[in-house]
Coordinates of N, CA and C in Angstrom, one line a residue:
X1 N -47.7 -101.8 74.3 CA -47.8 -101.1 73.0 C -47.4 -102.1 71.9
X2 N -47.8 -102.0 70.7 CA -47.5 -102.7 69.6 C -46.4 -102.2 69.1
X3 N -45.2 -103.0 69.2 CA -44.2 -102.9 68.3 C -44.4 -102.5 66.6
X4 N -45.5 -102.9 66.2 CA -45.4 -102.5 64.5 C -46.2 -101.3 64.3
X5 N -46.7 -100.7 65.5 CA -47.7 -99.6 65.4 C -47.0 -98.3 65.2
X6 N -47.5 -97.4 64.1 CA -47.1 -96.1 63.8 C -47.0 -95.2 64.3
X7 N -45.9 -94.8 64.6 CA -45.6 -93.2 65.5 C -46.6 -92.4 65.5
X8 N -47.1 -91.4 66.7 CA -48.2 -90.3 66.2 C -47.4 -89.5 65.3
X9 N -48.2 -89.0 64.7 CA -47.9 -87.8 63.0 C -47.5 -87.0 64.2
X10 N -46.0 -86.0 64.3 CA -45.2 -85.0 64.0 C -46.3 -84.0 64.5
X11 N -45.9 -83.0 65.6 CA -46.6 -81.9 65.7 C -46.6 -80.7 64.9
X12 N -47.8 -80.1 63.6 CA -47.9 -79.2 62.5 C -46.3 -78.6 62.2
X13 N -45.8 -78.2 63.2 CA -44.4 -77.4 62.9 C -43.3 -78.4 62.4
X14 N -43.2 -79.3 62.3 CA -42.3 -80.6 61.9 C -43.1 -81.3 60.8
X15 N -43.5 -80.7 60.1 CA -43.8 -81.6 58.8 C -44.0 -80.4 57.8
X16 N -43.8 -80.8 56.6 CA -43.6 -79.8 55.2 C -45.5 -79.7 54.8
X17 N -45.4 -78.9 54.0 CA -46.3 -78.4 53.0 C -47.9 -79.4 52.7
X18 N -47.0 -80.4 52.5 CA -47.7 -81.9 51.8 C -48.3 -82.9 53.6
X19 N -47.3 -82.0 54.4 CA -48.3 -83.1 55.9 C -47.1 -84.3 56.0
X20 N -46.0 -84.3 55.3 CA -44.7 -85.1 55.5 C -43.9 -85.1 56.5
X21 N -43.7 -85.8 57.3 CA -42.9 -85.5 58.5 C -41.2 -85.6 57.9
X22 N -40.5 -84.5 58.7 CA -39.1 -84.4 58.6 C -38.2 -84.9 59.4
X23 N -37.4 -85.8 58.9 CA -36.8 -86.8 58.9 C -35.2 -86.9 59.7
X24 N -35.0 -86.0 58.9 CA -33.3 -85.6 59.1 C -33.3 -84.0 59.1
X25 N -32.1 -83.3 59.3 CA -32.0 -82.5 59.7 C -31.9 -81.2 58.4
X26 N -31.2 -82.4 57.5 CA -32.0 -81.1 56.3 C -33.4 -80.7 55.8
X27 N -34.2 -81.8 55.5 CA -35.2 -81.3 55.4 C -36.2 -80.6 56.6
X28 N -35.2 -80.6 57.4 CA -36.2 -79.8 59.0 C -35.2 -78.3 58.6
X29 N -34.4 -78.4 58.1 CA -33.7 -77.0 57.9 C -34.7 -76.1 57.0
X30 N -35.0 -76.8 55.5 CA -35.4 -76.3 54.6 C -37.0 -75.6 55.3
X31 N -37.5 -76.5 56.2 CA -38.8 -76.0 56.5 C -38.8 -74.8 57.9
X32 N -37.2 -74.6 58.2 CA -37.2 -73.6 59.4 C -37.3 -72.2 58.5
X33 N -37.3 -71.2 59.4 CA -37.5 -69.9 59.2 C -36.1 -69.9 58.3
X34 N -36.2 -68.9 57.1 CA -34.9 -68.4 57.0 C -34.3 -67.3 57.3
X35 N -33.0 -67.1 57.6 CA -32.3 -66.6 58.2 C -31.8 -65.1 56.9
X36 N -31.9 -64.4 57.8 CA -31.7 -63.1 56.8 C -30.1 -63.5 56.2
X37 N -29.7 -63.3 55.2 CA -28.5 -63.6 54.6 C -27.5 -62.4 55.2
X38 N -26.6 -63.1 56.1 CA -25.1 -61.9 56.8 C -24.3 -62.8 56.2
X39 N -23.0 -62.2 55.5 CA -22.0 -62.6 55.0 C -21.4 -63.1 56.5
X40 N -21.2 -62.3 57.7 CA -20.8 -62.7 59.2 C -20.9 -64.4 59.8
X41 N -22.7 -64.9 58.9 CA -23.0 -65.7 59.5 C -22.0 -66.9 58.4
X42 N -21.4 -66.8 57.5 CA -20.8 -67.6 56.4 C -19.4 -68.4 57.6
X43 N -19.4 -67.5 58.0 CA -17.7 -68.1 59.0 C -18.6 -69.3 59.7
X44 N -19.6 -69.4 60.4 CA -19.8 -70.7 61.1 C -19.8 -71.8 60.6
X45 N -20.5 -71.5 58.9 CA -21.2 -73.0 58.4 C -19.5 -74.6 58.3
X46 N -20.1 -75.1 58.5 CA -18.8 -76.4 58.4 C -18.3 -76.7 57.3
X47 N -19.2 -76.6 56.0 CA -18.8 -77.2 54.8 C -19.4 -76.2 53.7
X48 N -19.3 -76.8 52.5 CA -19.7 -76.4 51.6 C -21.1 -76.8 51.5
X49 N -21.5 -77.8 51.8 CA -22.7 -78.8 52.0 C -23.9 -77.8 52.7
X50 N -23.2 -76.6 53.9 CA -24.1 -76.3 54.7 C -24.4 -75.0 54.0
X51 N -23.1 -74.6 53.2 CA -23.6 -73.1 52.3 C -24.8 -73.6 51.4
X52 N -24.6 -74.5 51.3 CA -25.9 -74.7 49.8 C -27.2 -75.0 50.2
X53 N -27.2 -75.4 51.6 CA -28.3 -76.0 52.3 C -28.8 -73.8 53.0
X54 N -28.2 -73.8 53.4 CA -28.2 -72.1 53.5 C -29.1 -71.1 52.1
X55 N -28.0 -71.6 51.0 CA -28.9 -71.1 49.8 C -29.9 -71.7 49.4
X56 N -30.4 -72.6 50.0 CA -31.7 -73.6 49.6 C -32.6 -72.9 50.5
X57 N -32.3 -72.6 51.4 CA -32.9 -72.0 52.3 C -33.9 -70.2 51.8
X58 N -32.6 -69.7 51.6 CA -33.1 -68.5 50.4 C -34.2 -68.8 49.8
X59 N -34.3 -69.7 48.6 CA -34.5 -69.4 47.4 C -35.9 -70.1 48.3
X60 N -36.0 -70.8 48.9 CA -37.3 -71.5 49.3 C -38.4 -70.5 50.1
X61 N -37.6 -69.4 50.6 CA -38.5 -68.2 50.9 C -38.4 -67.3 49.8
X62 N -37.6 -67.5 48.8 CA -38.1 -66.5 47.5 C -39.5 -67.2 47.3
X63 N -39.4 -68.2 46.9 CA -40.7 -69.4 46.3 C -41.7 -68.8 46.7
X64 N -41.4 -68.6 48.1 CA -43.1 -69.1 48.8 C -43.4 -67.3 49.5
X65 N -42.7 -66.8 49.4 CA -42.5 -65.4 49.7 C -43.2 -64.4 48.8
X66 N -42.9 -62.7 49.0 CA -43.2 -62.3 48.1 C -42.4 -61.8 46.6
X67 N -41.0 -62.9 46.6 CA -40.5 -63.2 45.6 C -39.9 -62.0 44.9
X68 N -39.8 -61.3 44.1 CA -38.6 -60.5 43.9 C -39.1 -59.0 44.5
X69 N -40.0 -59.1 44.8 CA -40.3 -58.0 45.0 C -39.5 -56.8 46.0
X70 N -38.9 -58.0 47.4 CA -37.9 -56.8 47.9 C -36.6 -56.4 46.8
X71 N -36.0 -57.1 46.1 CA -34.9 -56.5 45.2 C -35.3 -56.0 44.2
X72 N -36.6 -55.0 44.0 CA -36.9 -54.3 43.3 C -35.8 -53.4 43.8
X73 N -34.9 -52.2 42.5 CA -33.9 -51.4 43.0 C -33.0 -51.6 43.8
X74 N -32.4 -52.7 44.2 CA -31.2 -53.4 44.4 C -30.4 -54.0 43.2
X75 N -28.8 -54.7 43.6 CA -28.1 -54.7 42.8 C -27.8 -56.0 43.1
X76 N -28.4 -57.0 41.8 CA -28.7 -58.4 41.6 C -27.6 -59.1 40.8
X77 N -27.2 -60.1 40.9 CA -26.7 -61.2 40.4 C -27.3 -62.4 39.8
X78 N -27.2 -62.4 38.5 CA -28.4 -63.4 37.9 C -27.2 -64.6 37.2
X79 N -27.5 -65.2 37.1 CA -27.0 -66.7 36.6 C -27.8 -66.9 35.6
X80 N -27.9 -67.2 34.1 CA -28.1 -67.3 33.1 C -28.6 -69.1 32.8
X81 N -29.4 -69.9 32.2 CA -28.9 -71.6 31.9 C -27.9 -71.1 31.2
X82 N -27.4 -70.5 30.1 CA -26.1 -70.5 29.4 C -25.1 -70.4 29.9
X83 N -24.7 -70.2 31.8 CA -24.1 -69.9 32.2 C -23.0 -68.5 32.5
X84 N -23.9 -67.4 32.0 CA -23.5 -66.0 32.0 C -23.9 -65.5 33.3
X85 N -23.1 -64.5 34.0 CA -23.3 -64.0 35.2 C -23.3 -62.6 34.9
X86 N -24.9 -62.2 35.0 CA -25.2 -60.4 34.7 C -25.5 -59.5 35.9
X87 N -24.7 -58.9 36.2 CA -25.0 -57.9 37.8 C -26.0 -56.8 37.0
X88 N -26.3 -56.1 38.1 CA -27.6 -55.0 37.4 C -28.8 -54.9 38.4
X89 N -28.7 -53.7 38.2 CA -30.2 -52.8 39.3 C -31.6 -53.6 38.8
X90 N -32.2 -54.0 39.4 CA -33.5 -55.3 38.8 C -34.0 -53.6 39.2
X91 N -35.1 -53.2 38.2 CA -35.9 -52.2 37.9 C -37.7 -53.2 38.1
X92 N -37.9 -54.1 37.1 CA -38.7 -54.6 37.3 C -38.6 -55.7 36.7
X93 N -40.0 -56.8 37.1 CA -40.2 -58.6 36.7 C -41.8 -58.5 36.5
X94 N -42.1 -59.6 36.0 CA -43.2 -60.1 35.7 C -43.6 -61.3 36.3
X95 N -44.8 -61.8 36.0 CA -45.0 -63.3 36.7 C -44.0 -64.7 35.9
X96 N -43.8 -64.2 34.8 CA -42.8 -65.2 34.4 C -41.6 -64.9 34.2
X97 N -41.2 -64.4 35.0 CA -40.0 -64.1 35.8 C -39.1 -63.5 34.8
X98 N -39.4 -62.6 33.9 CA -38.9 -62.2 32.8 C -38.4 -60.8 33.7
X99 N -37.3 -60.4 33.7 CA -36.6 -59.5 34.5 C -36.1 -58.1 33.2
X100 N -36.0 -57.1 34.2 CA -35.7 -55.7 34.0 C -34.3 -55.1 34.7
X101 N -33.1 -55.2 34.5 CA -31.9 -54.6 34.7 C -31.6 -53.4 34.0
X102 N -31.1 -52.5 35.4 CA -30.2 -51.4 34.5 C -29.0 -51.3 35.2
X103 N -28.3 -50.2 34.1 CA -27.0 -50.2 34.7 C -26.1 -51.9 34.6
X104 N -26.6 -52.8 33.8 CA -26.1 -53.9 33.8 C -24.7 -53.9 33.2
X105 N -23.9 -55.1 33.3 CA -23.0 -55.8 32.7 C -22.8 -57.2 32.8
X106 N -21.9 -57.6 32.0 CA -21.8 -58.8 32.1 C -20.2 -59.3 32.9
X107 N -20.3 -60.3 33.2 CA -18.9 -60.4 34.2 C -18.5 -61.9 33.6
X108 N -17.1 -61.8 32.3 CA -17.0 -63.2 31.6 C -15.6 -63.5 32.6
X109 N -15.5 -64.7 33.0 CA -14.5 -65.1 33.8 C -13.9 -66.2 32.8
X110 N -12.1 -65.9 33.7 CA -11.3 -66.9 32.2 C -10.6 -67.3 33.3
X111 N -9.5 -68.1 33.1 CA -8.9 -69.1 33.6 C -7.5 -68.3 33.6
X112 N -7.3 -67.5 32.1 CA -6.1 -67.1 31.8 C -6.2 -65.2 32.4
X113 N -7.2 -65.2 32.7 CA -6.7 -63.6 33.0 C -7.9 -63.0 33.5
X114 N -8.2 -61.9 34.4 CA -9.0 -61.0 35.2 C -10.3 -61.3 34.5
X115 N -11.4 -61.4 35.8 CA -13.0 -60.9 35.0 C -12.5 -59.8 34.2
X116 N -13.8 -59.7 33.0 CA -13.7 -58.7 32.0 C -15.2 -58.3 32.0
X117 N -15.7 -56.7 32.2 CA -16.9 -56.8 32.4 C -17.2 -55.7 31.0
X118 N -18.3 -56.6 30.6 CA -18.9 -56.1 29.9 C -20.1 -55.8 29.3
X119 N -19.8 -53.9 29.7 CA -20.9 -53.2 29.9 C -22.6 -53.5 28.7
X120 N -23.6 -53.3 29.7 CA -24.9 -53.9 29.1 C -25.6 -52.9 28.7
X121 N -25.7 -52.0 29.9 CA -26.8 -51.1 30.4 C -28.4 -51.7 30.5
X122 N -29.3 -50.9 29.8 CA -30.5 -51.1 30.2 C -30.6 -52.7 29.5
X123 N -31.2 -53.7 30.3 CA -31.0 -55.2 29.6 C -31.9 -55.8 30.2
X124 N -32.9 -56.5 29.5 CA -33.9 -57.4 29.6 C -33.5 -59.0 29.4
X125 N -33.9 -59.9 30.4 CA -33.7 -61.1 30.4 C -35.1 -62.2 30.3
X126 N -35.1 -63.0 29.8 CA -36.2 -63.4 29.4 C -36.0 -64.5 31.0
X127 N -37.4 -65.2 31.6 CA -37.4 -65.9 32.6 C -37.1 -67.3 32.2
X128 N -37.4 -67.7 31.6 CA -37.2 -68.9 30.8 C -35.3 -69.2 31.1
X129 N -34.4 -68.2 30.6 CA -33.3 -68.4 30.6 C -32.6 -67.9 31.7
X130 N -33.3 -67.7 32.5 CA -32.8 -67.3 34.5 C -32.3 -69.1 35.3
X131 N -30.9 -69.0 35.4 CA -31.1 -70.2 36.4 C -31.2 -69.5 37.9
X132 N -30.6 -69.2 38.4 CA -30.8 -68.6 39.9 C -30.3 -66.6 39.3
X133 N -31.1 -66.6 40.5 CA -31.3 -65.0 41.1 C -30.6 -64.3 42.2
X134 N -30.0 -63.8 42.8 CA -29.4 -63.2 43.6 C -28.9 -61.8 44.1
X135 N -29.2 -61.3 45.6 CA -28.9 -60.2 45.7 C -27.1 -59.7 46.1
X136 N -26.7 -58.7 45.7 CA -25.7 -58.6 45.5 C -25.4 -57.4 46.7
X137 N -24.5 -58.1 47.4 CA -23.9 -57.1 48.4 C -22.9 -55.9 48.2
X138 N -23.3 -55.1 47.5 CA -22.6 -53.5 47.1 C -20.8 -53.1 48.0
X139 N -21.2 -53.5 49.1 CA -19.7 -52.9 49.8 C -19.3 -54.2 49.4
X140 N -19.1 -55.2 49.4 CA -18.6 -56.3 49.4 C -18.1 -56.8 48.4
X141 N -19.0 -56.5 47.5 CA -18.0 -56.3 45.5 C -17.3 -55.7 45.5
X142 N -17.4 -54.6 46.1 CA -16.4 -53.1 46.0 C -15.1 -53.7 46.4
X143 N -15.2 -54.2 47.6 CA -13.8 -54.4 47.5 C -13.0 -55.7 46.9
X144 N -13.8 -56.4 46.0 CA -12.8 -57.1 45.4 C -12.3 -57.0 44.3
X145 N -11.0 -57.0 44.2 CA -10.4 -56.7 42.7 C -10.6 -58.1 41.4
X146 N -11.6 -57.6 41.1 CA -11.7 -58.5 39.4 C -11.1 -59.0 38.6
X147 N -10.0 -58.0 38.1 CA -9.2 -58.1 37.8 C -7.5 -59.0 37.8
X148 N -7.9 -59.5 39.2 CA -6.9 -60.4 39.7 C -7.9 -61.5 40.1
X149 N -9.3 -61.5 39.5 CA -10.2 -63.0 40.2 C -9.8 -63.7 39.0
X150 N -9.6 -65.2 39.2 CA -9.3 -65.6 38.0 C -10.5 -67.3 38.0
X151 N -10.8 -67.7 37.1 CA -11.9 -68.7 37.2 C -12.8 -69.4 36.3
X152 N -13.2 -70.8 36.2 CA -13.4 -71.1 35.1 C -14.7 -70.5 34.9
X153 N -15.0 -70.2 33.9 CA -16.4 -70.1 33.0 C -17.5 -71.4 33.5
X154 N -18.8 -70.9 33.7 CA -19.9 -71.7 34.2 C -20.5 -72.3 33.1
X155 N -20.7 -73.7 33.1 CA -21.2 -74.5 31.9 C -22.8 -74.0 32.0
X156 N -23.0 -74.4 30.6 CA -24.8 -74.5 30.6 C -25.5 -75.6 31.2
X157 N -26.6 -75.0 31.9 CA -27.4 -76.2 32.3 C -27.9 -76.8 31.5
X158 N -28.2 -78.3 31.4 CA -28.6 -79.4 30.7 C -29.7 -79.7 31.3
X159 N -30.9 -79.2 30.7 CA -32.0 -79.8 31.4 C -32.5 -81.3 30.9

């Protein structure tokens, strides 16, 4: 065999989109199935590194998925680029991801004292100003007291 001669190309399931073969184990992550989101499954991951590789995971089957459509009437967590965090029933979206909340609020976090939420109601977000999207686990807010979460404020993204 020729030492300088090229590996065979990666069998279809081990290469991305573009016919790139995956290399390391993250980008063989990002191209595996994703895994329905269990708060349960959060206790295994090792690091912080693996939660984000987890949410990369999400958002890569929102992308290519059919994208907000199952959290039509669920209760969403949106991330703002100005860095505002708005909870709220997503009602409806468009193709440019211009979003429909009800029942919203806004949730301002301080350093010096309890989330402070402040009520929105019916509220339109323009897509443009969406950084991530998120569904929001209902029993699992419930029980956390706000009030005693204490934390800095999310800077704007700098594109």
């Amino acid at each position: 065999p020729n030492p300088k001669a090229r590996p065979p190309p990666p069998p279809p399931s081990e290469t991305d989109h573009r016919g790139a073969a995956h290399r390391n184990h993250r980008t063989a992550a990002i191209a595996a199935p994703s895994p329905k989101l269990d708060p349960n499954k959060f206790q295994i991951l090792r690091s912080s590194r693996d939660l984000c590789w987890l949410l990369i995971l999400e958002i890569v089957k929102m992308s290519t998925g059919p994208g907000l459509e199952p959290l039509v009437d669920q209760m969403i967590s949106v991330i703002t680029n100005d860095g505002r965090n708005i909870v709220g029933i997503l009602k409806g979206f468009d193709q440019a991801t211009n979003i429909i909340l009800d029942e919203s609020h806004e949730r301002v976090f301080s350093t010096k004292e309890g989330v402070q939420q402040i009520v929105l109601g019916l509220y339109i977000i323009r897509g443009d100003n969406i950084s991530i999207i998120g569904e929001l686990d209902e029993d699992l807010d419930a029980h956390i007291d706000l009030s005693q979460l204490r934390g800095h404020p999310l800077k704007p993204v700098i594109h």
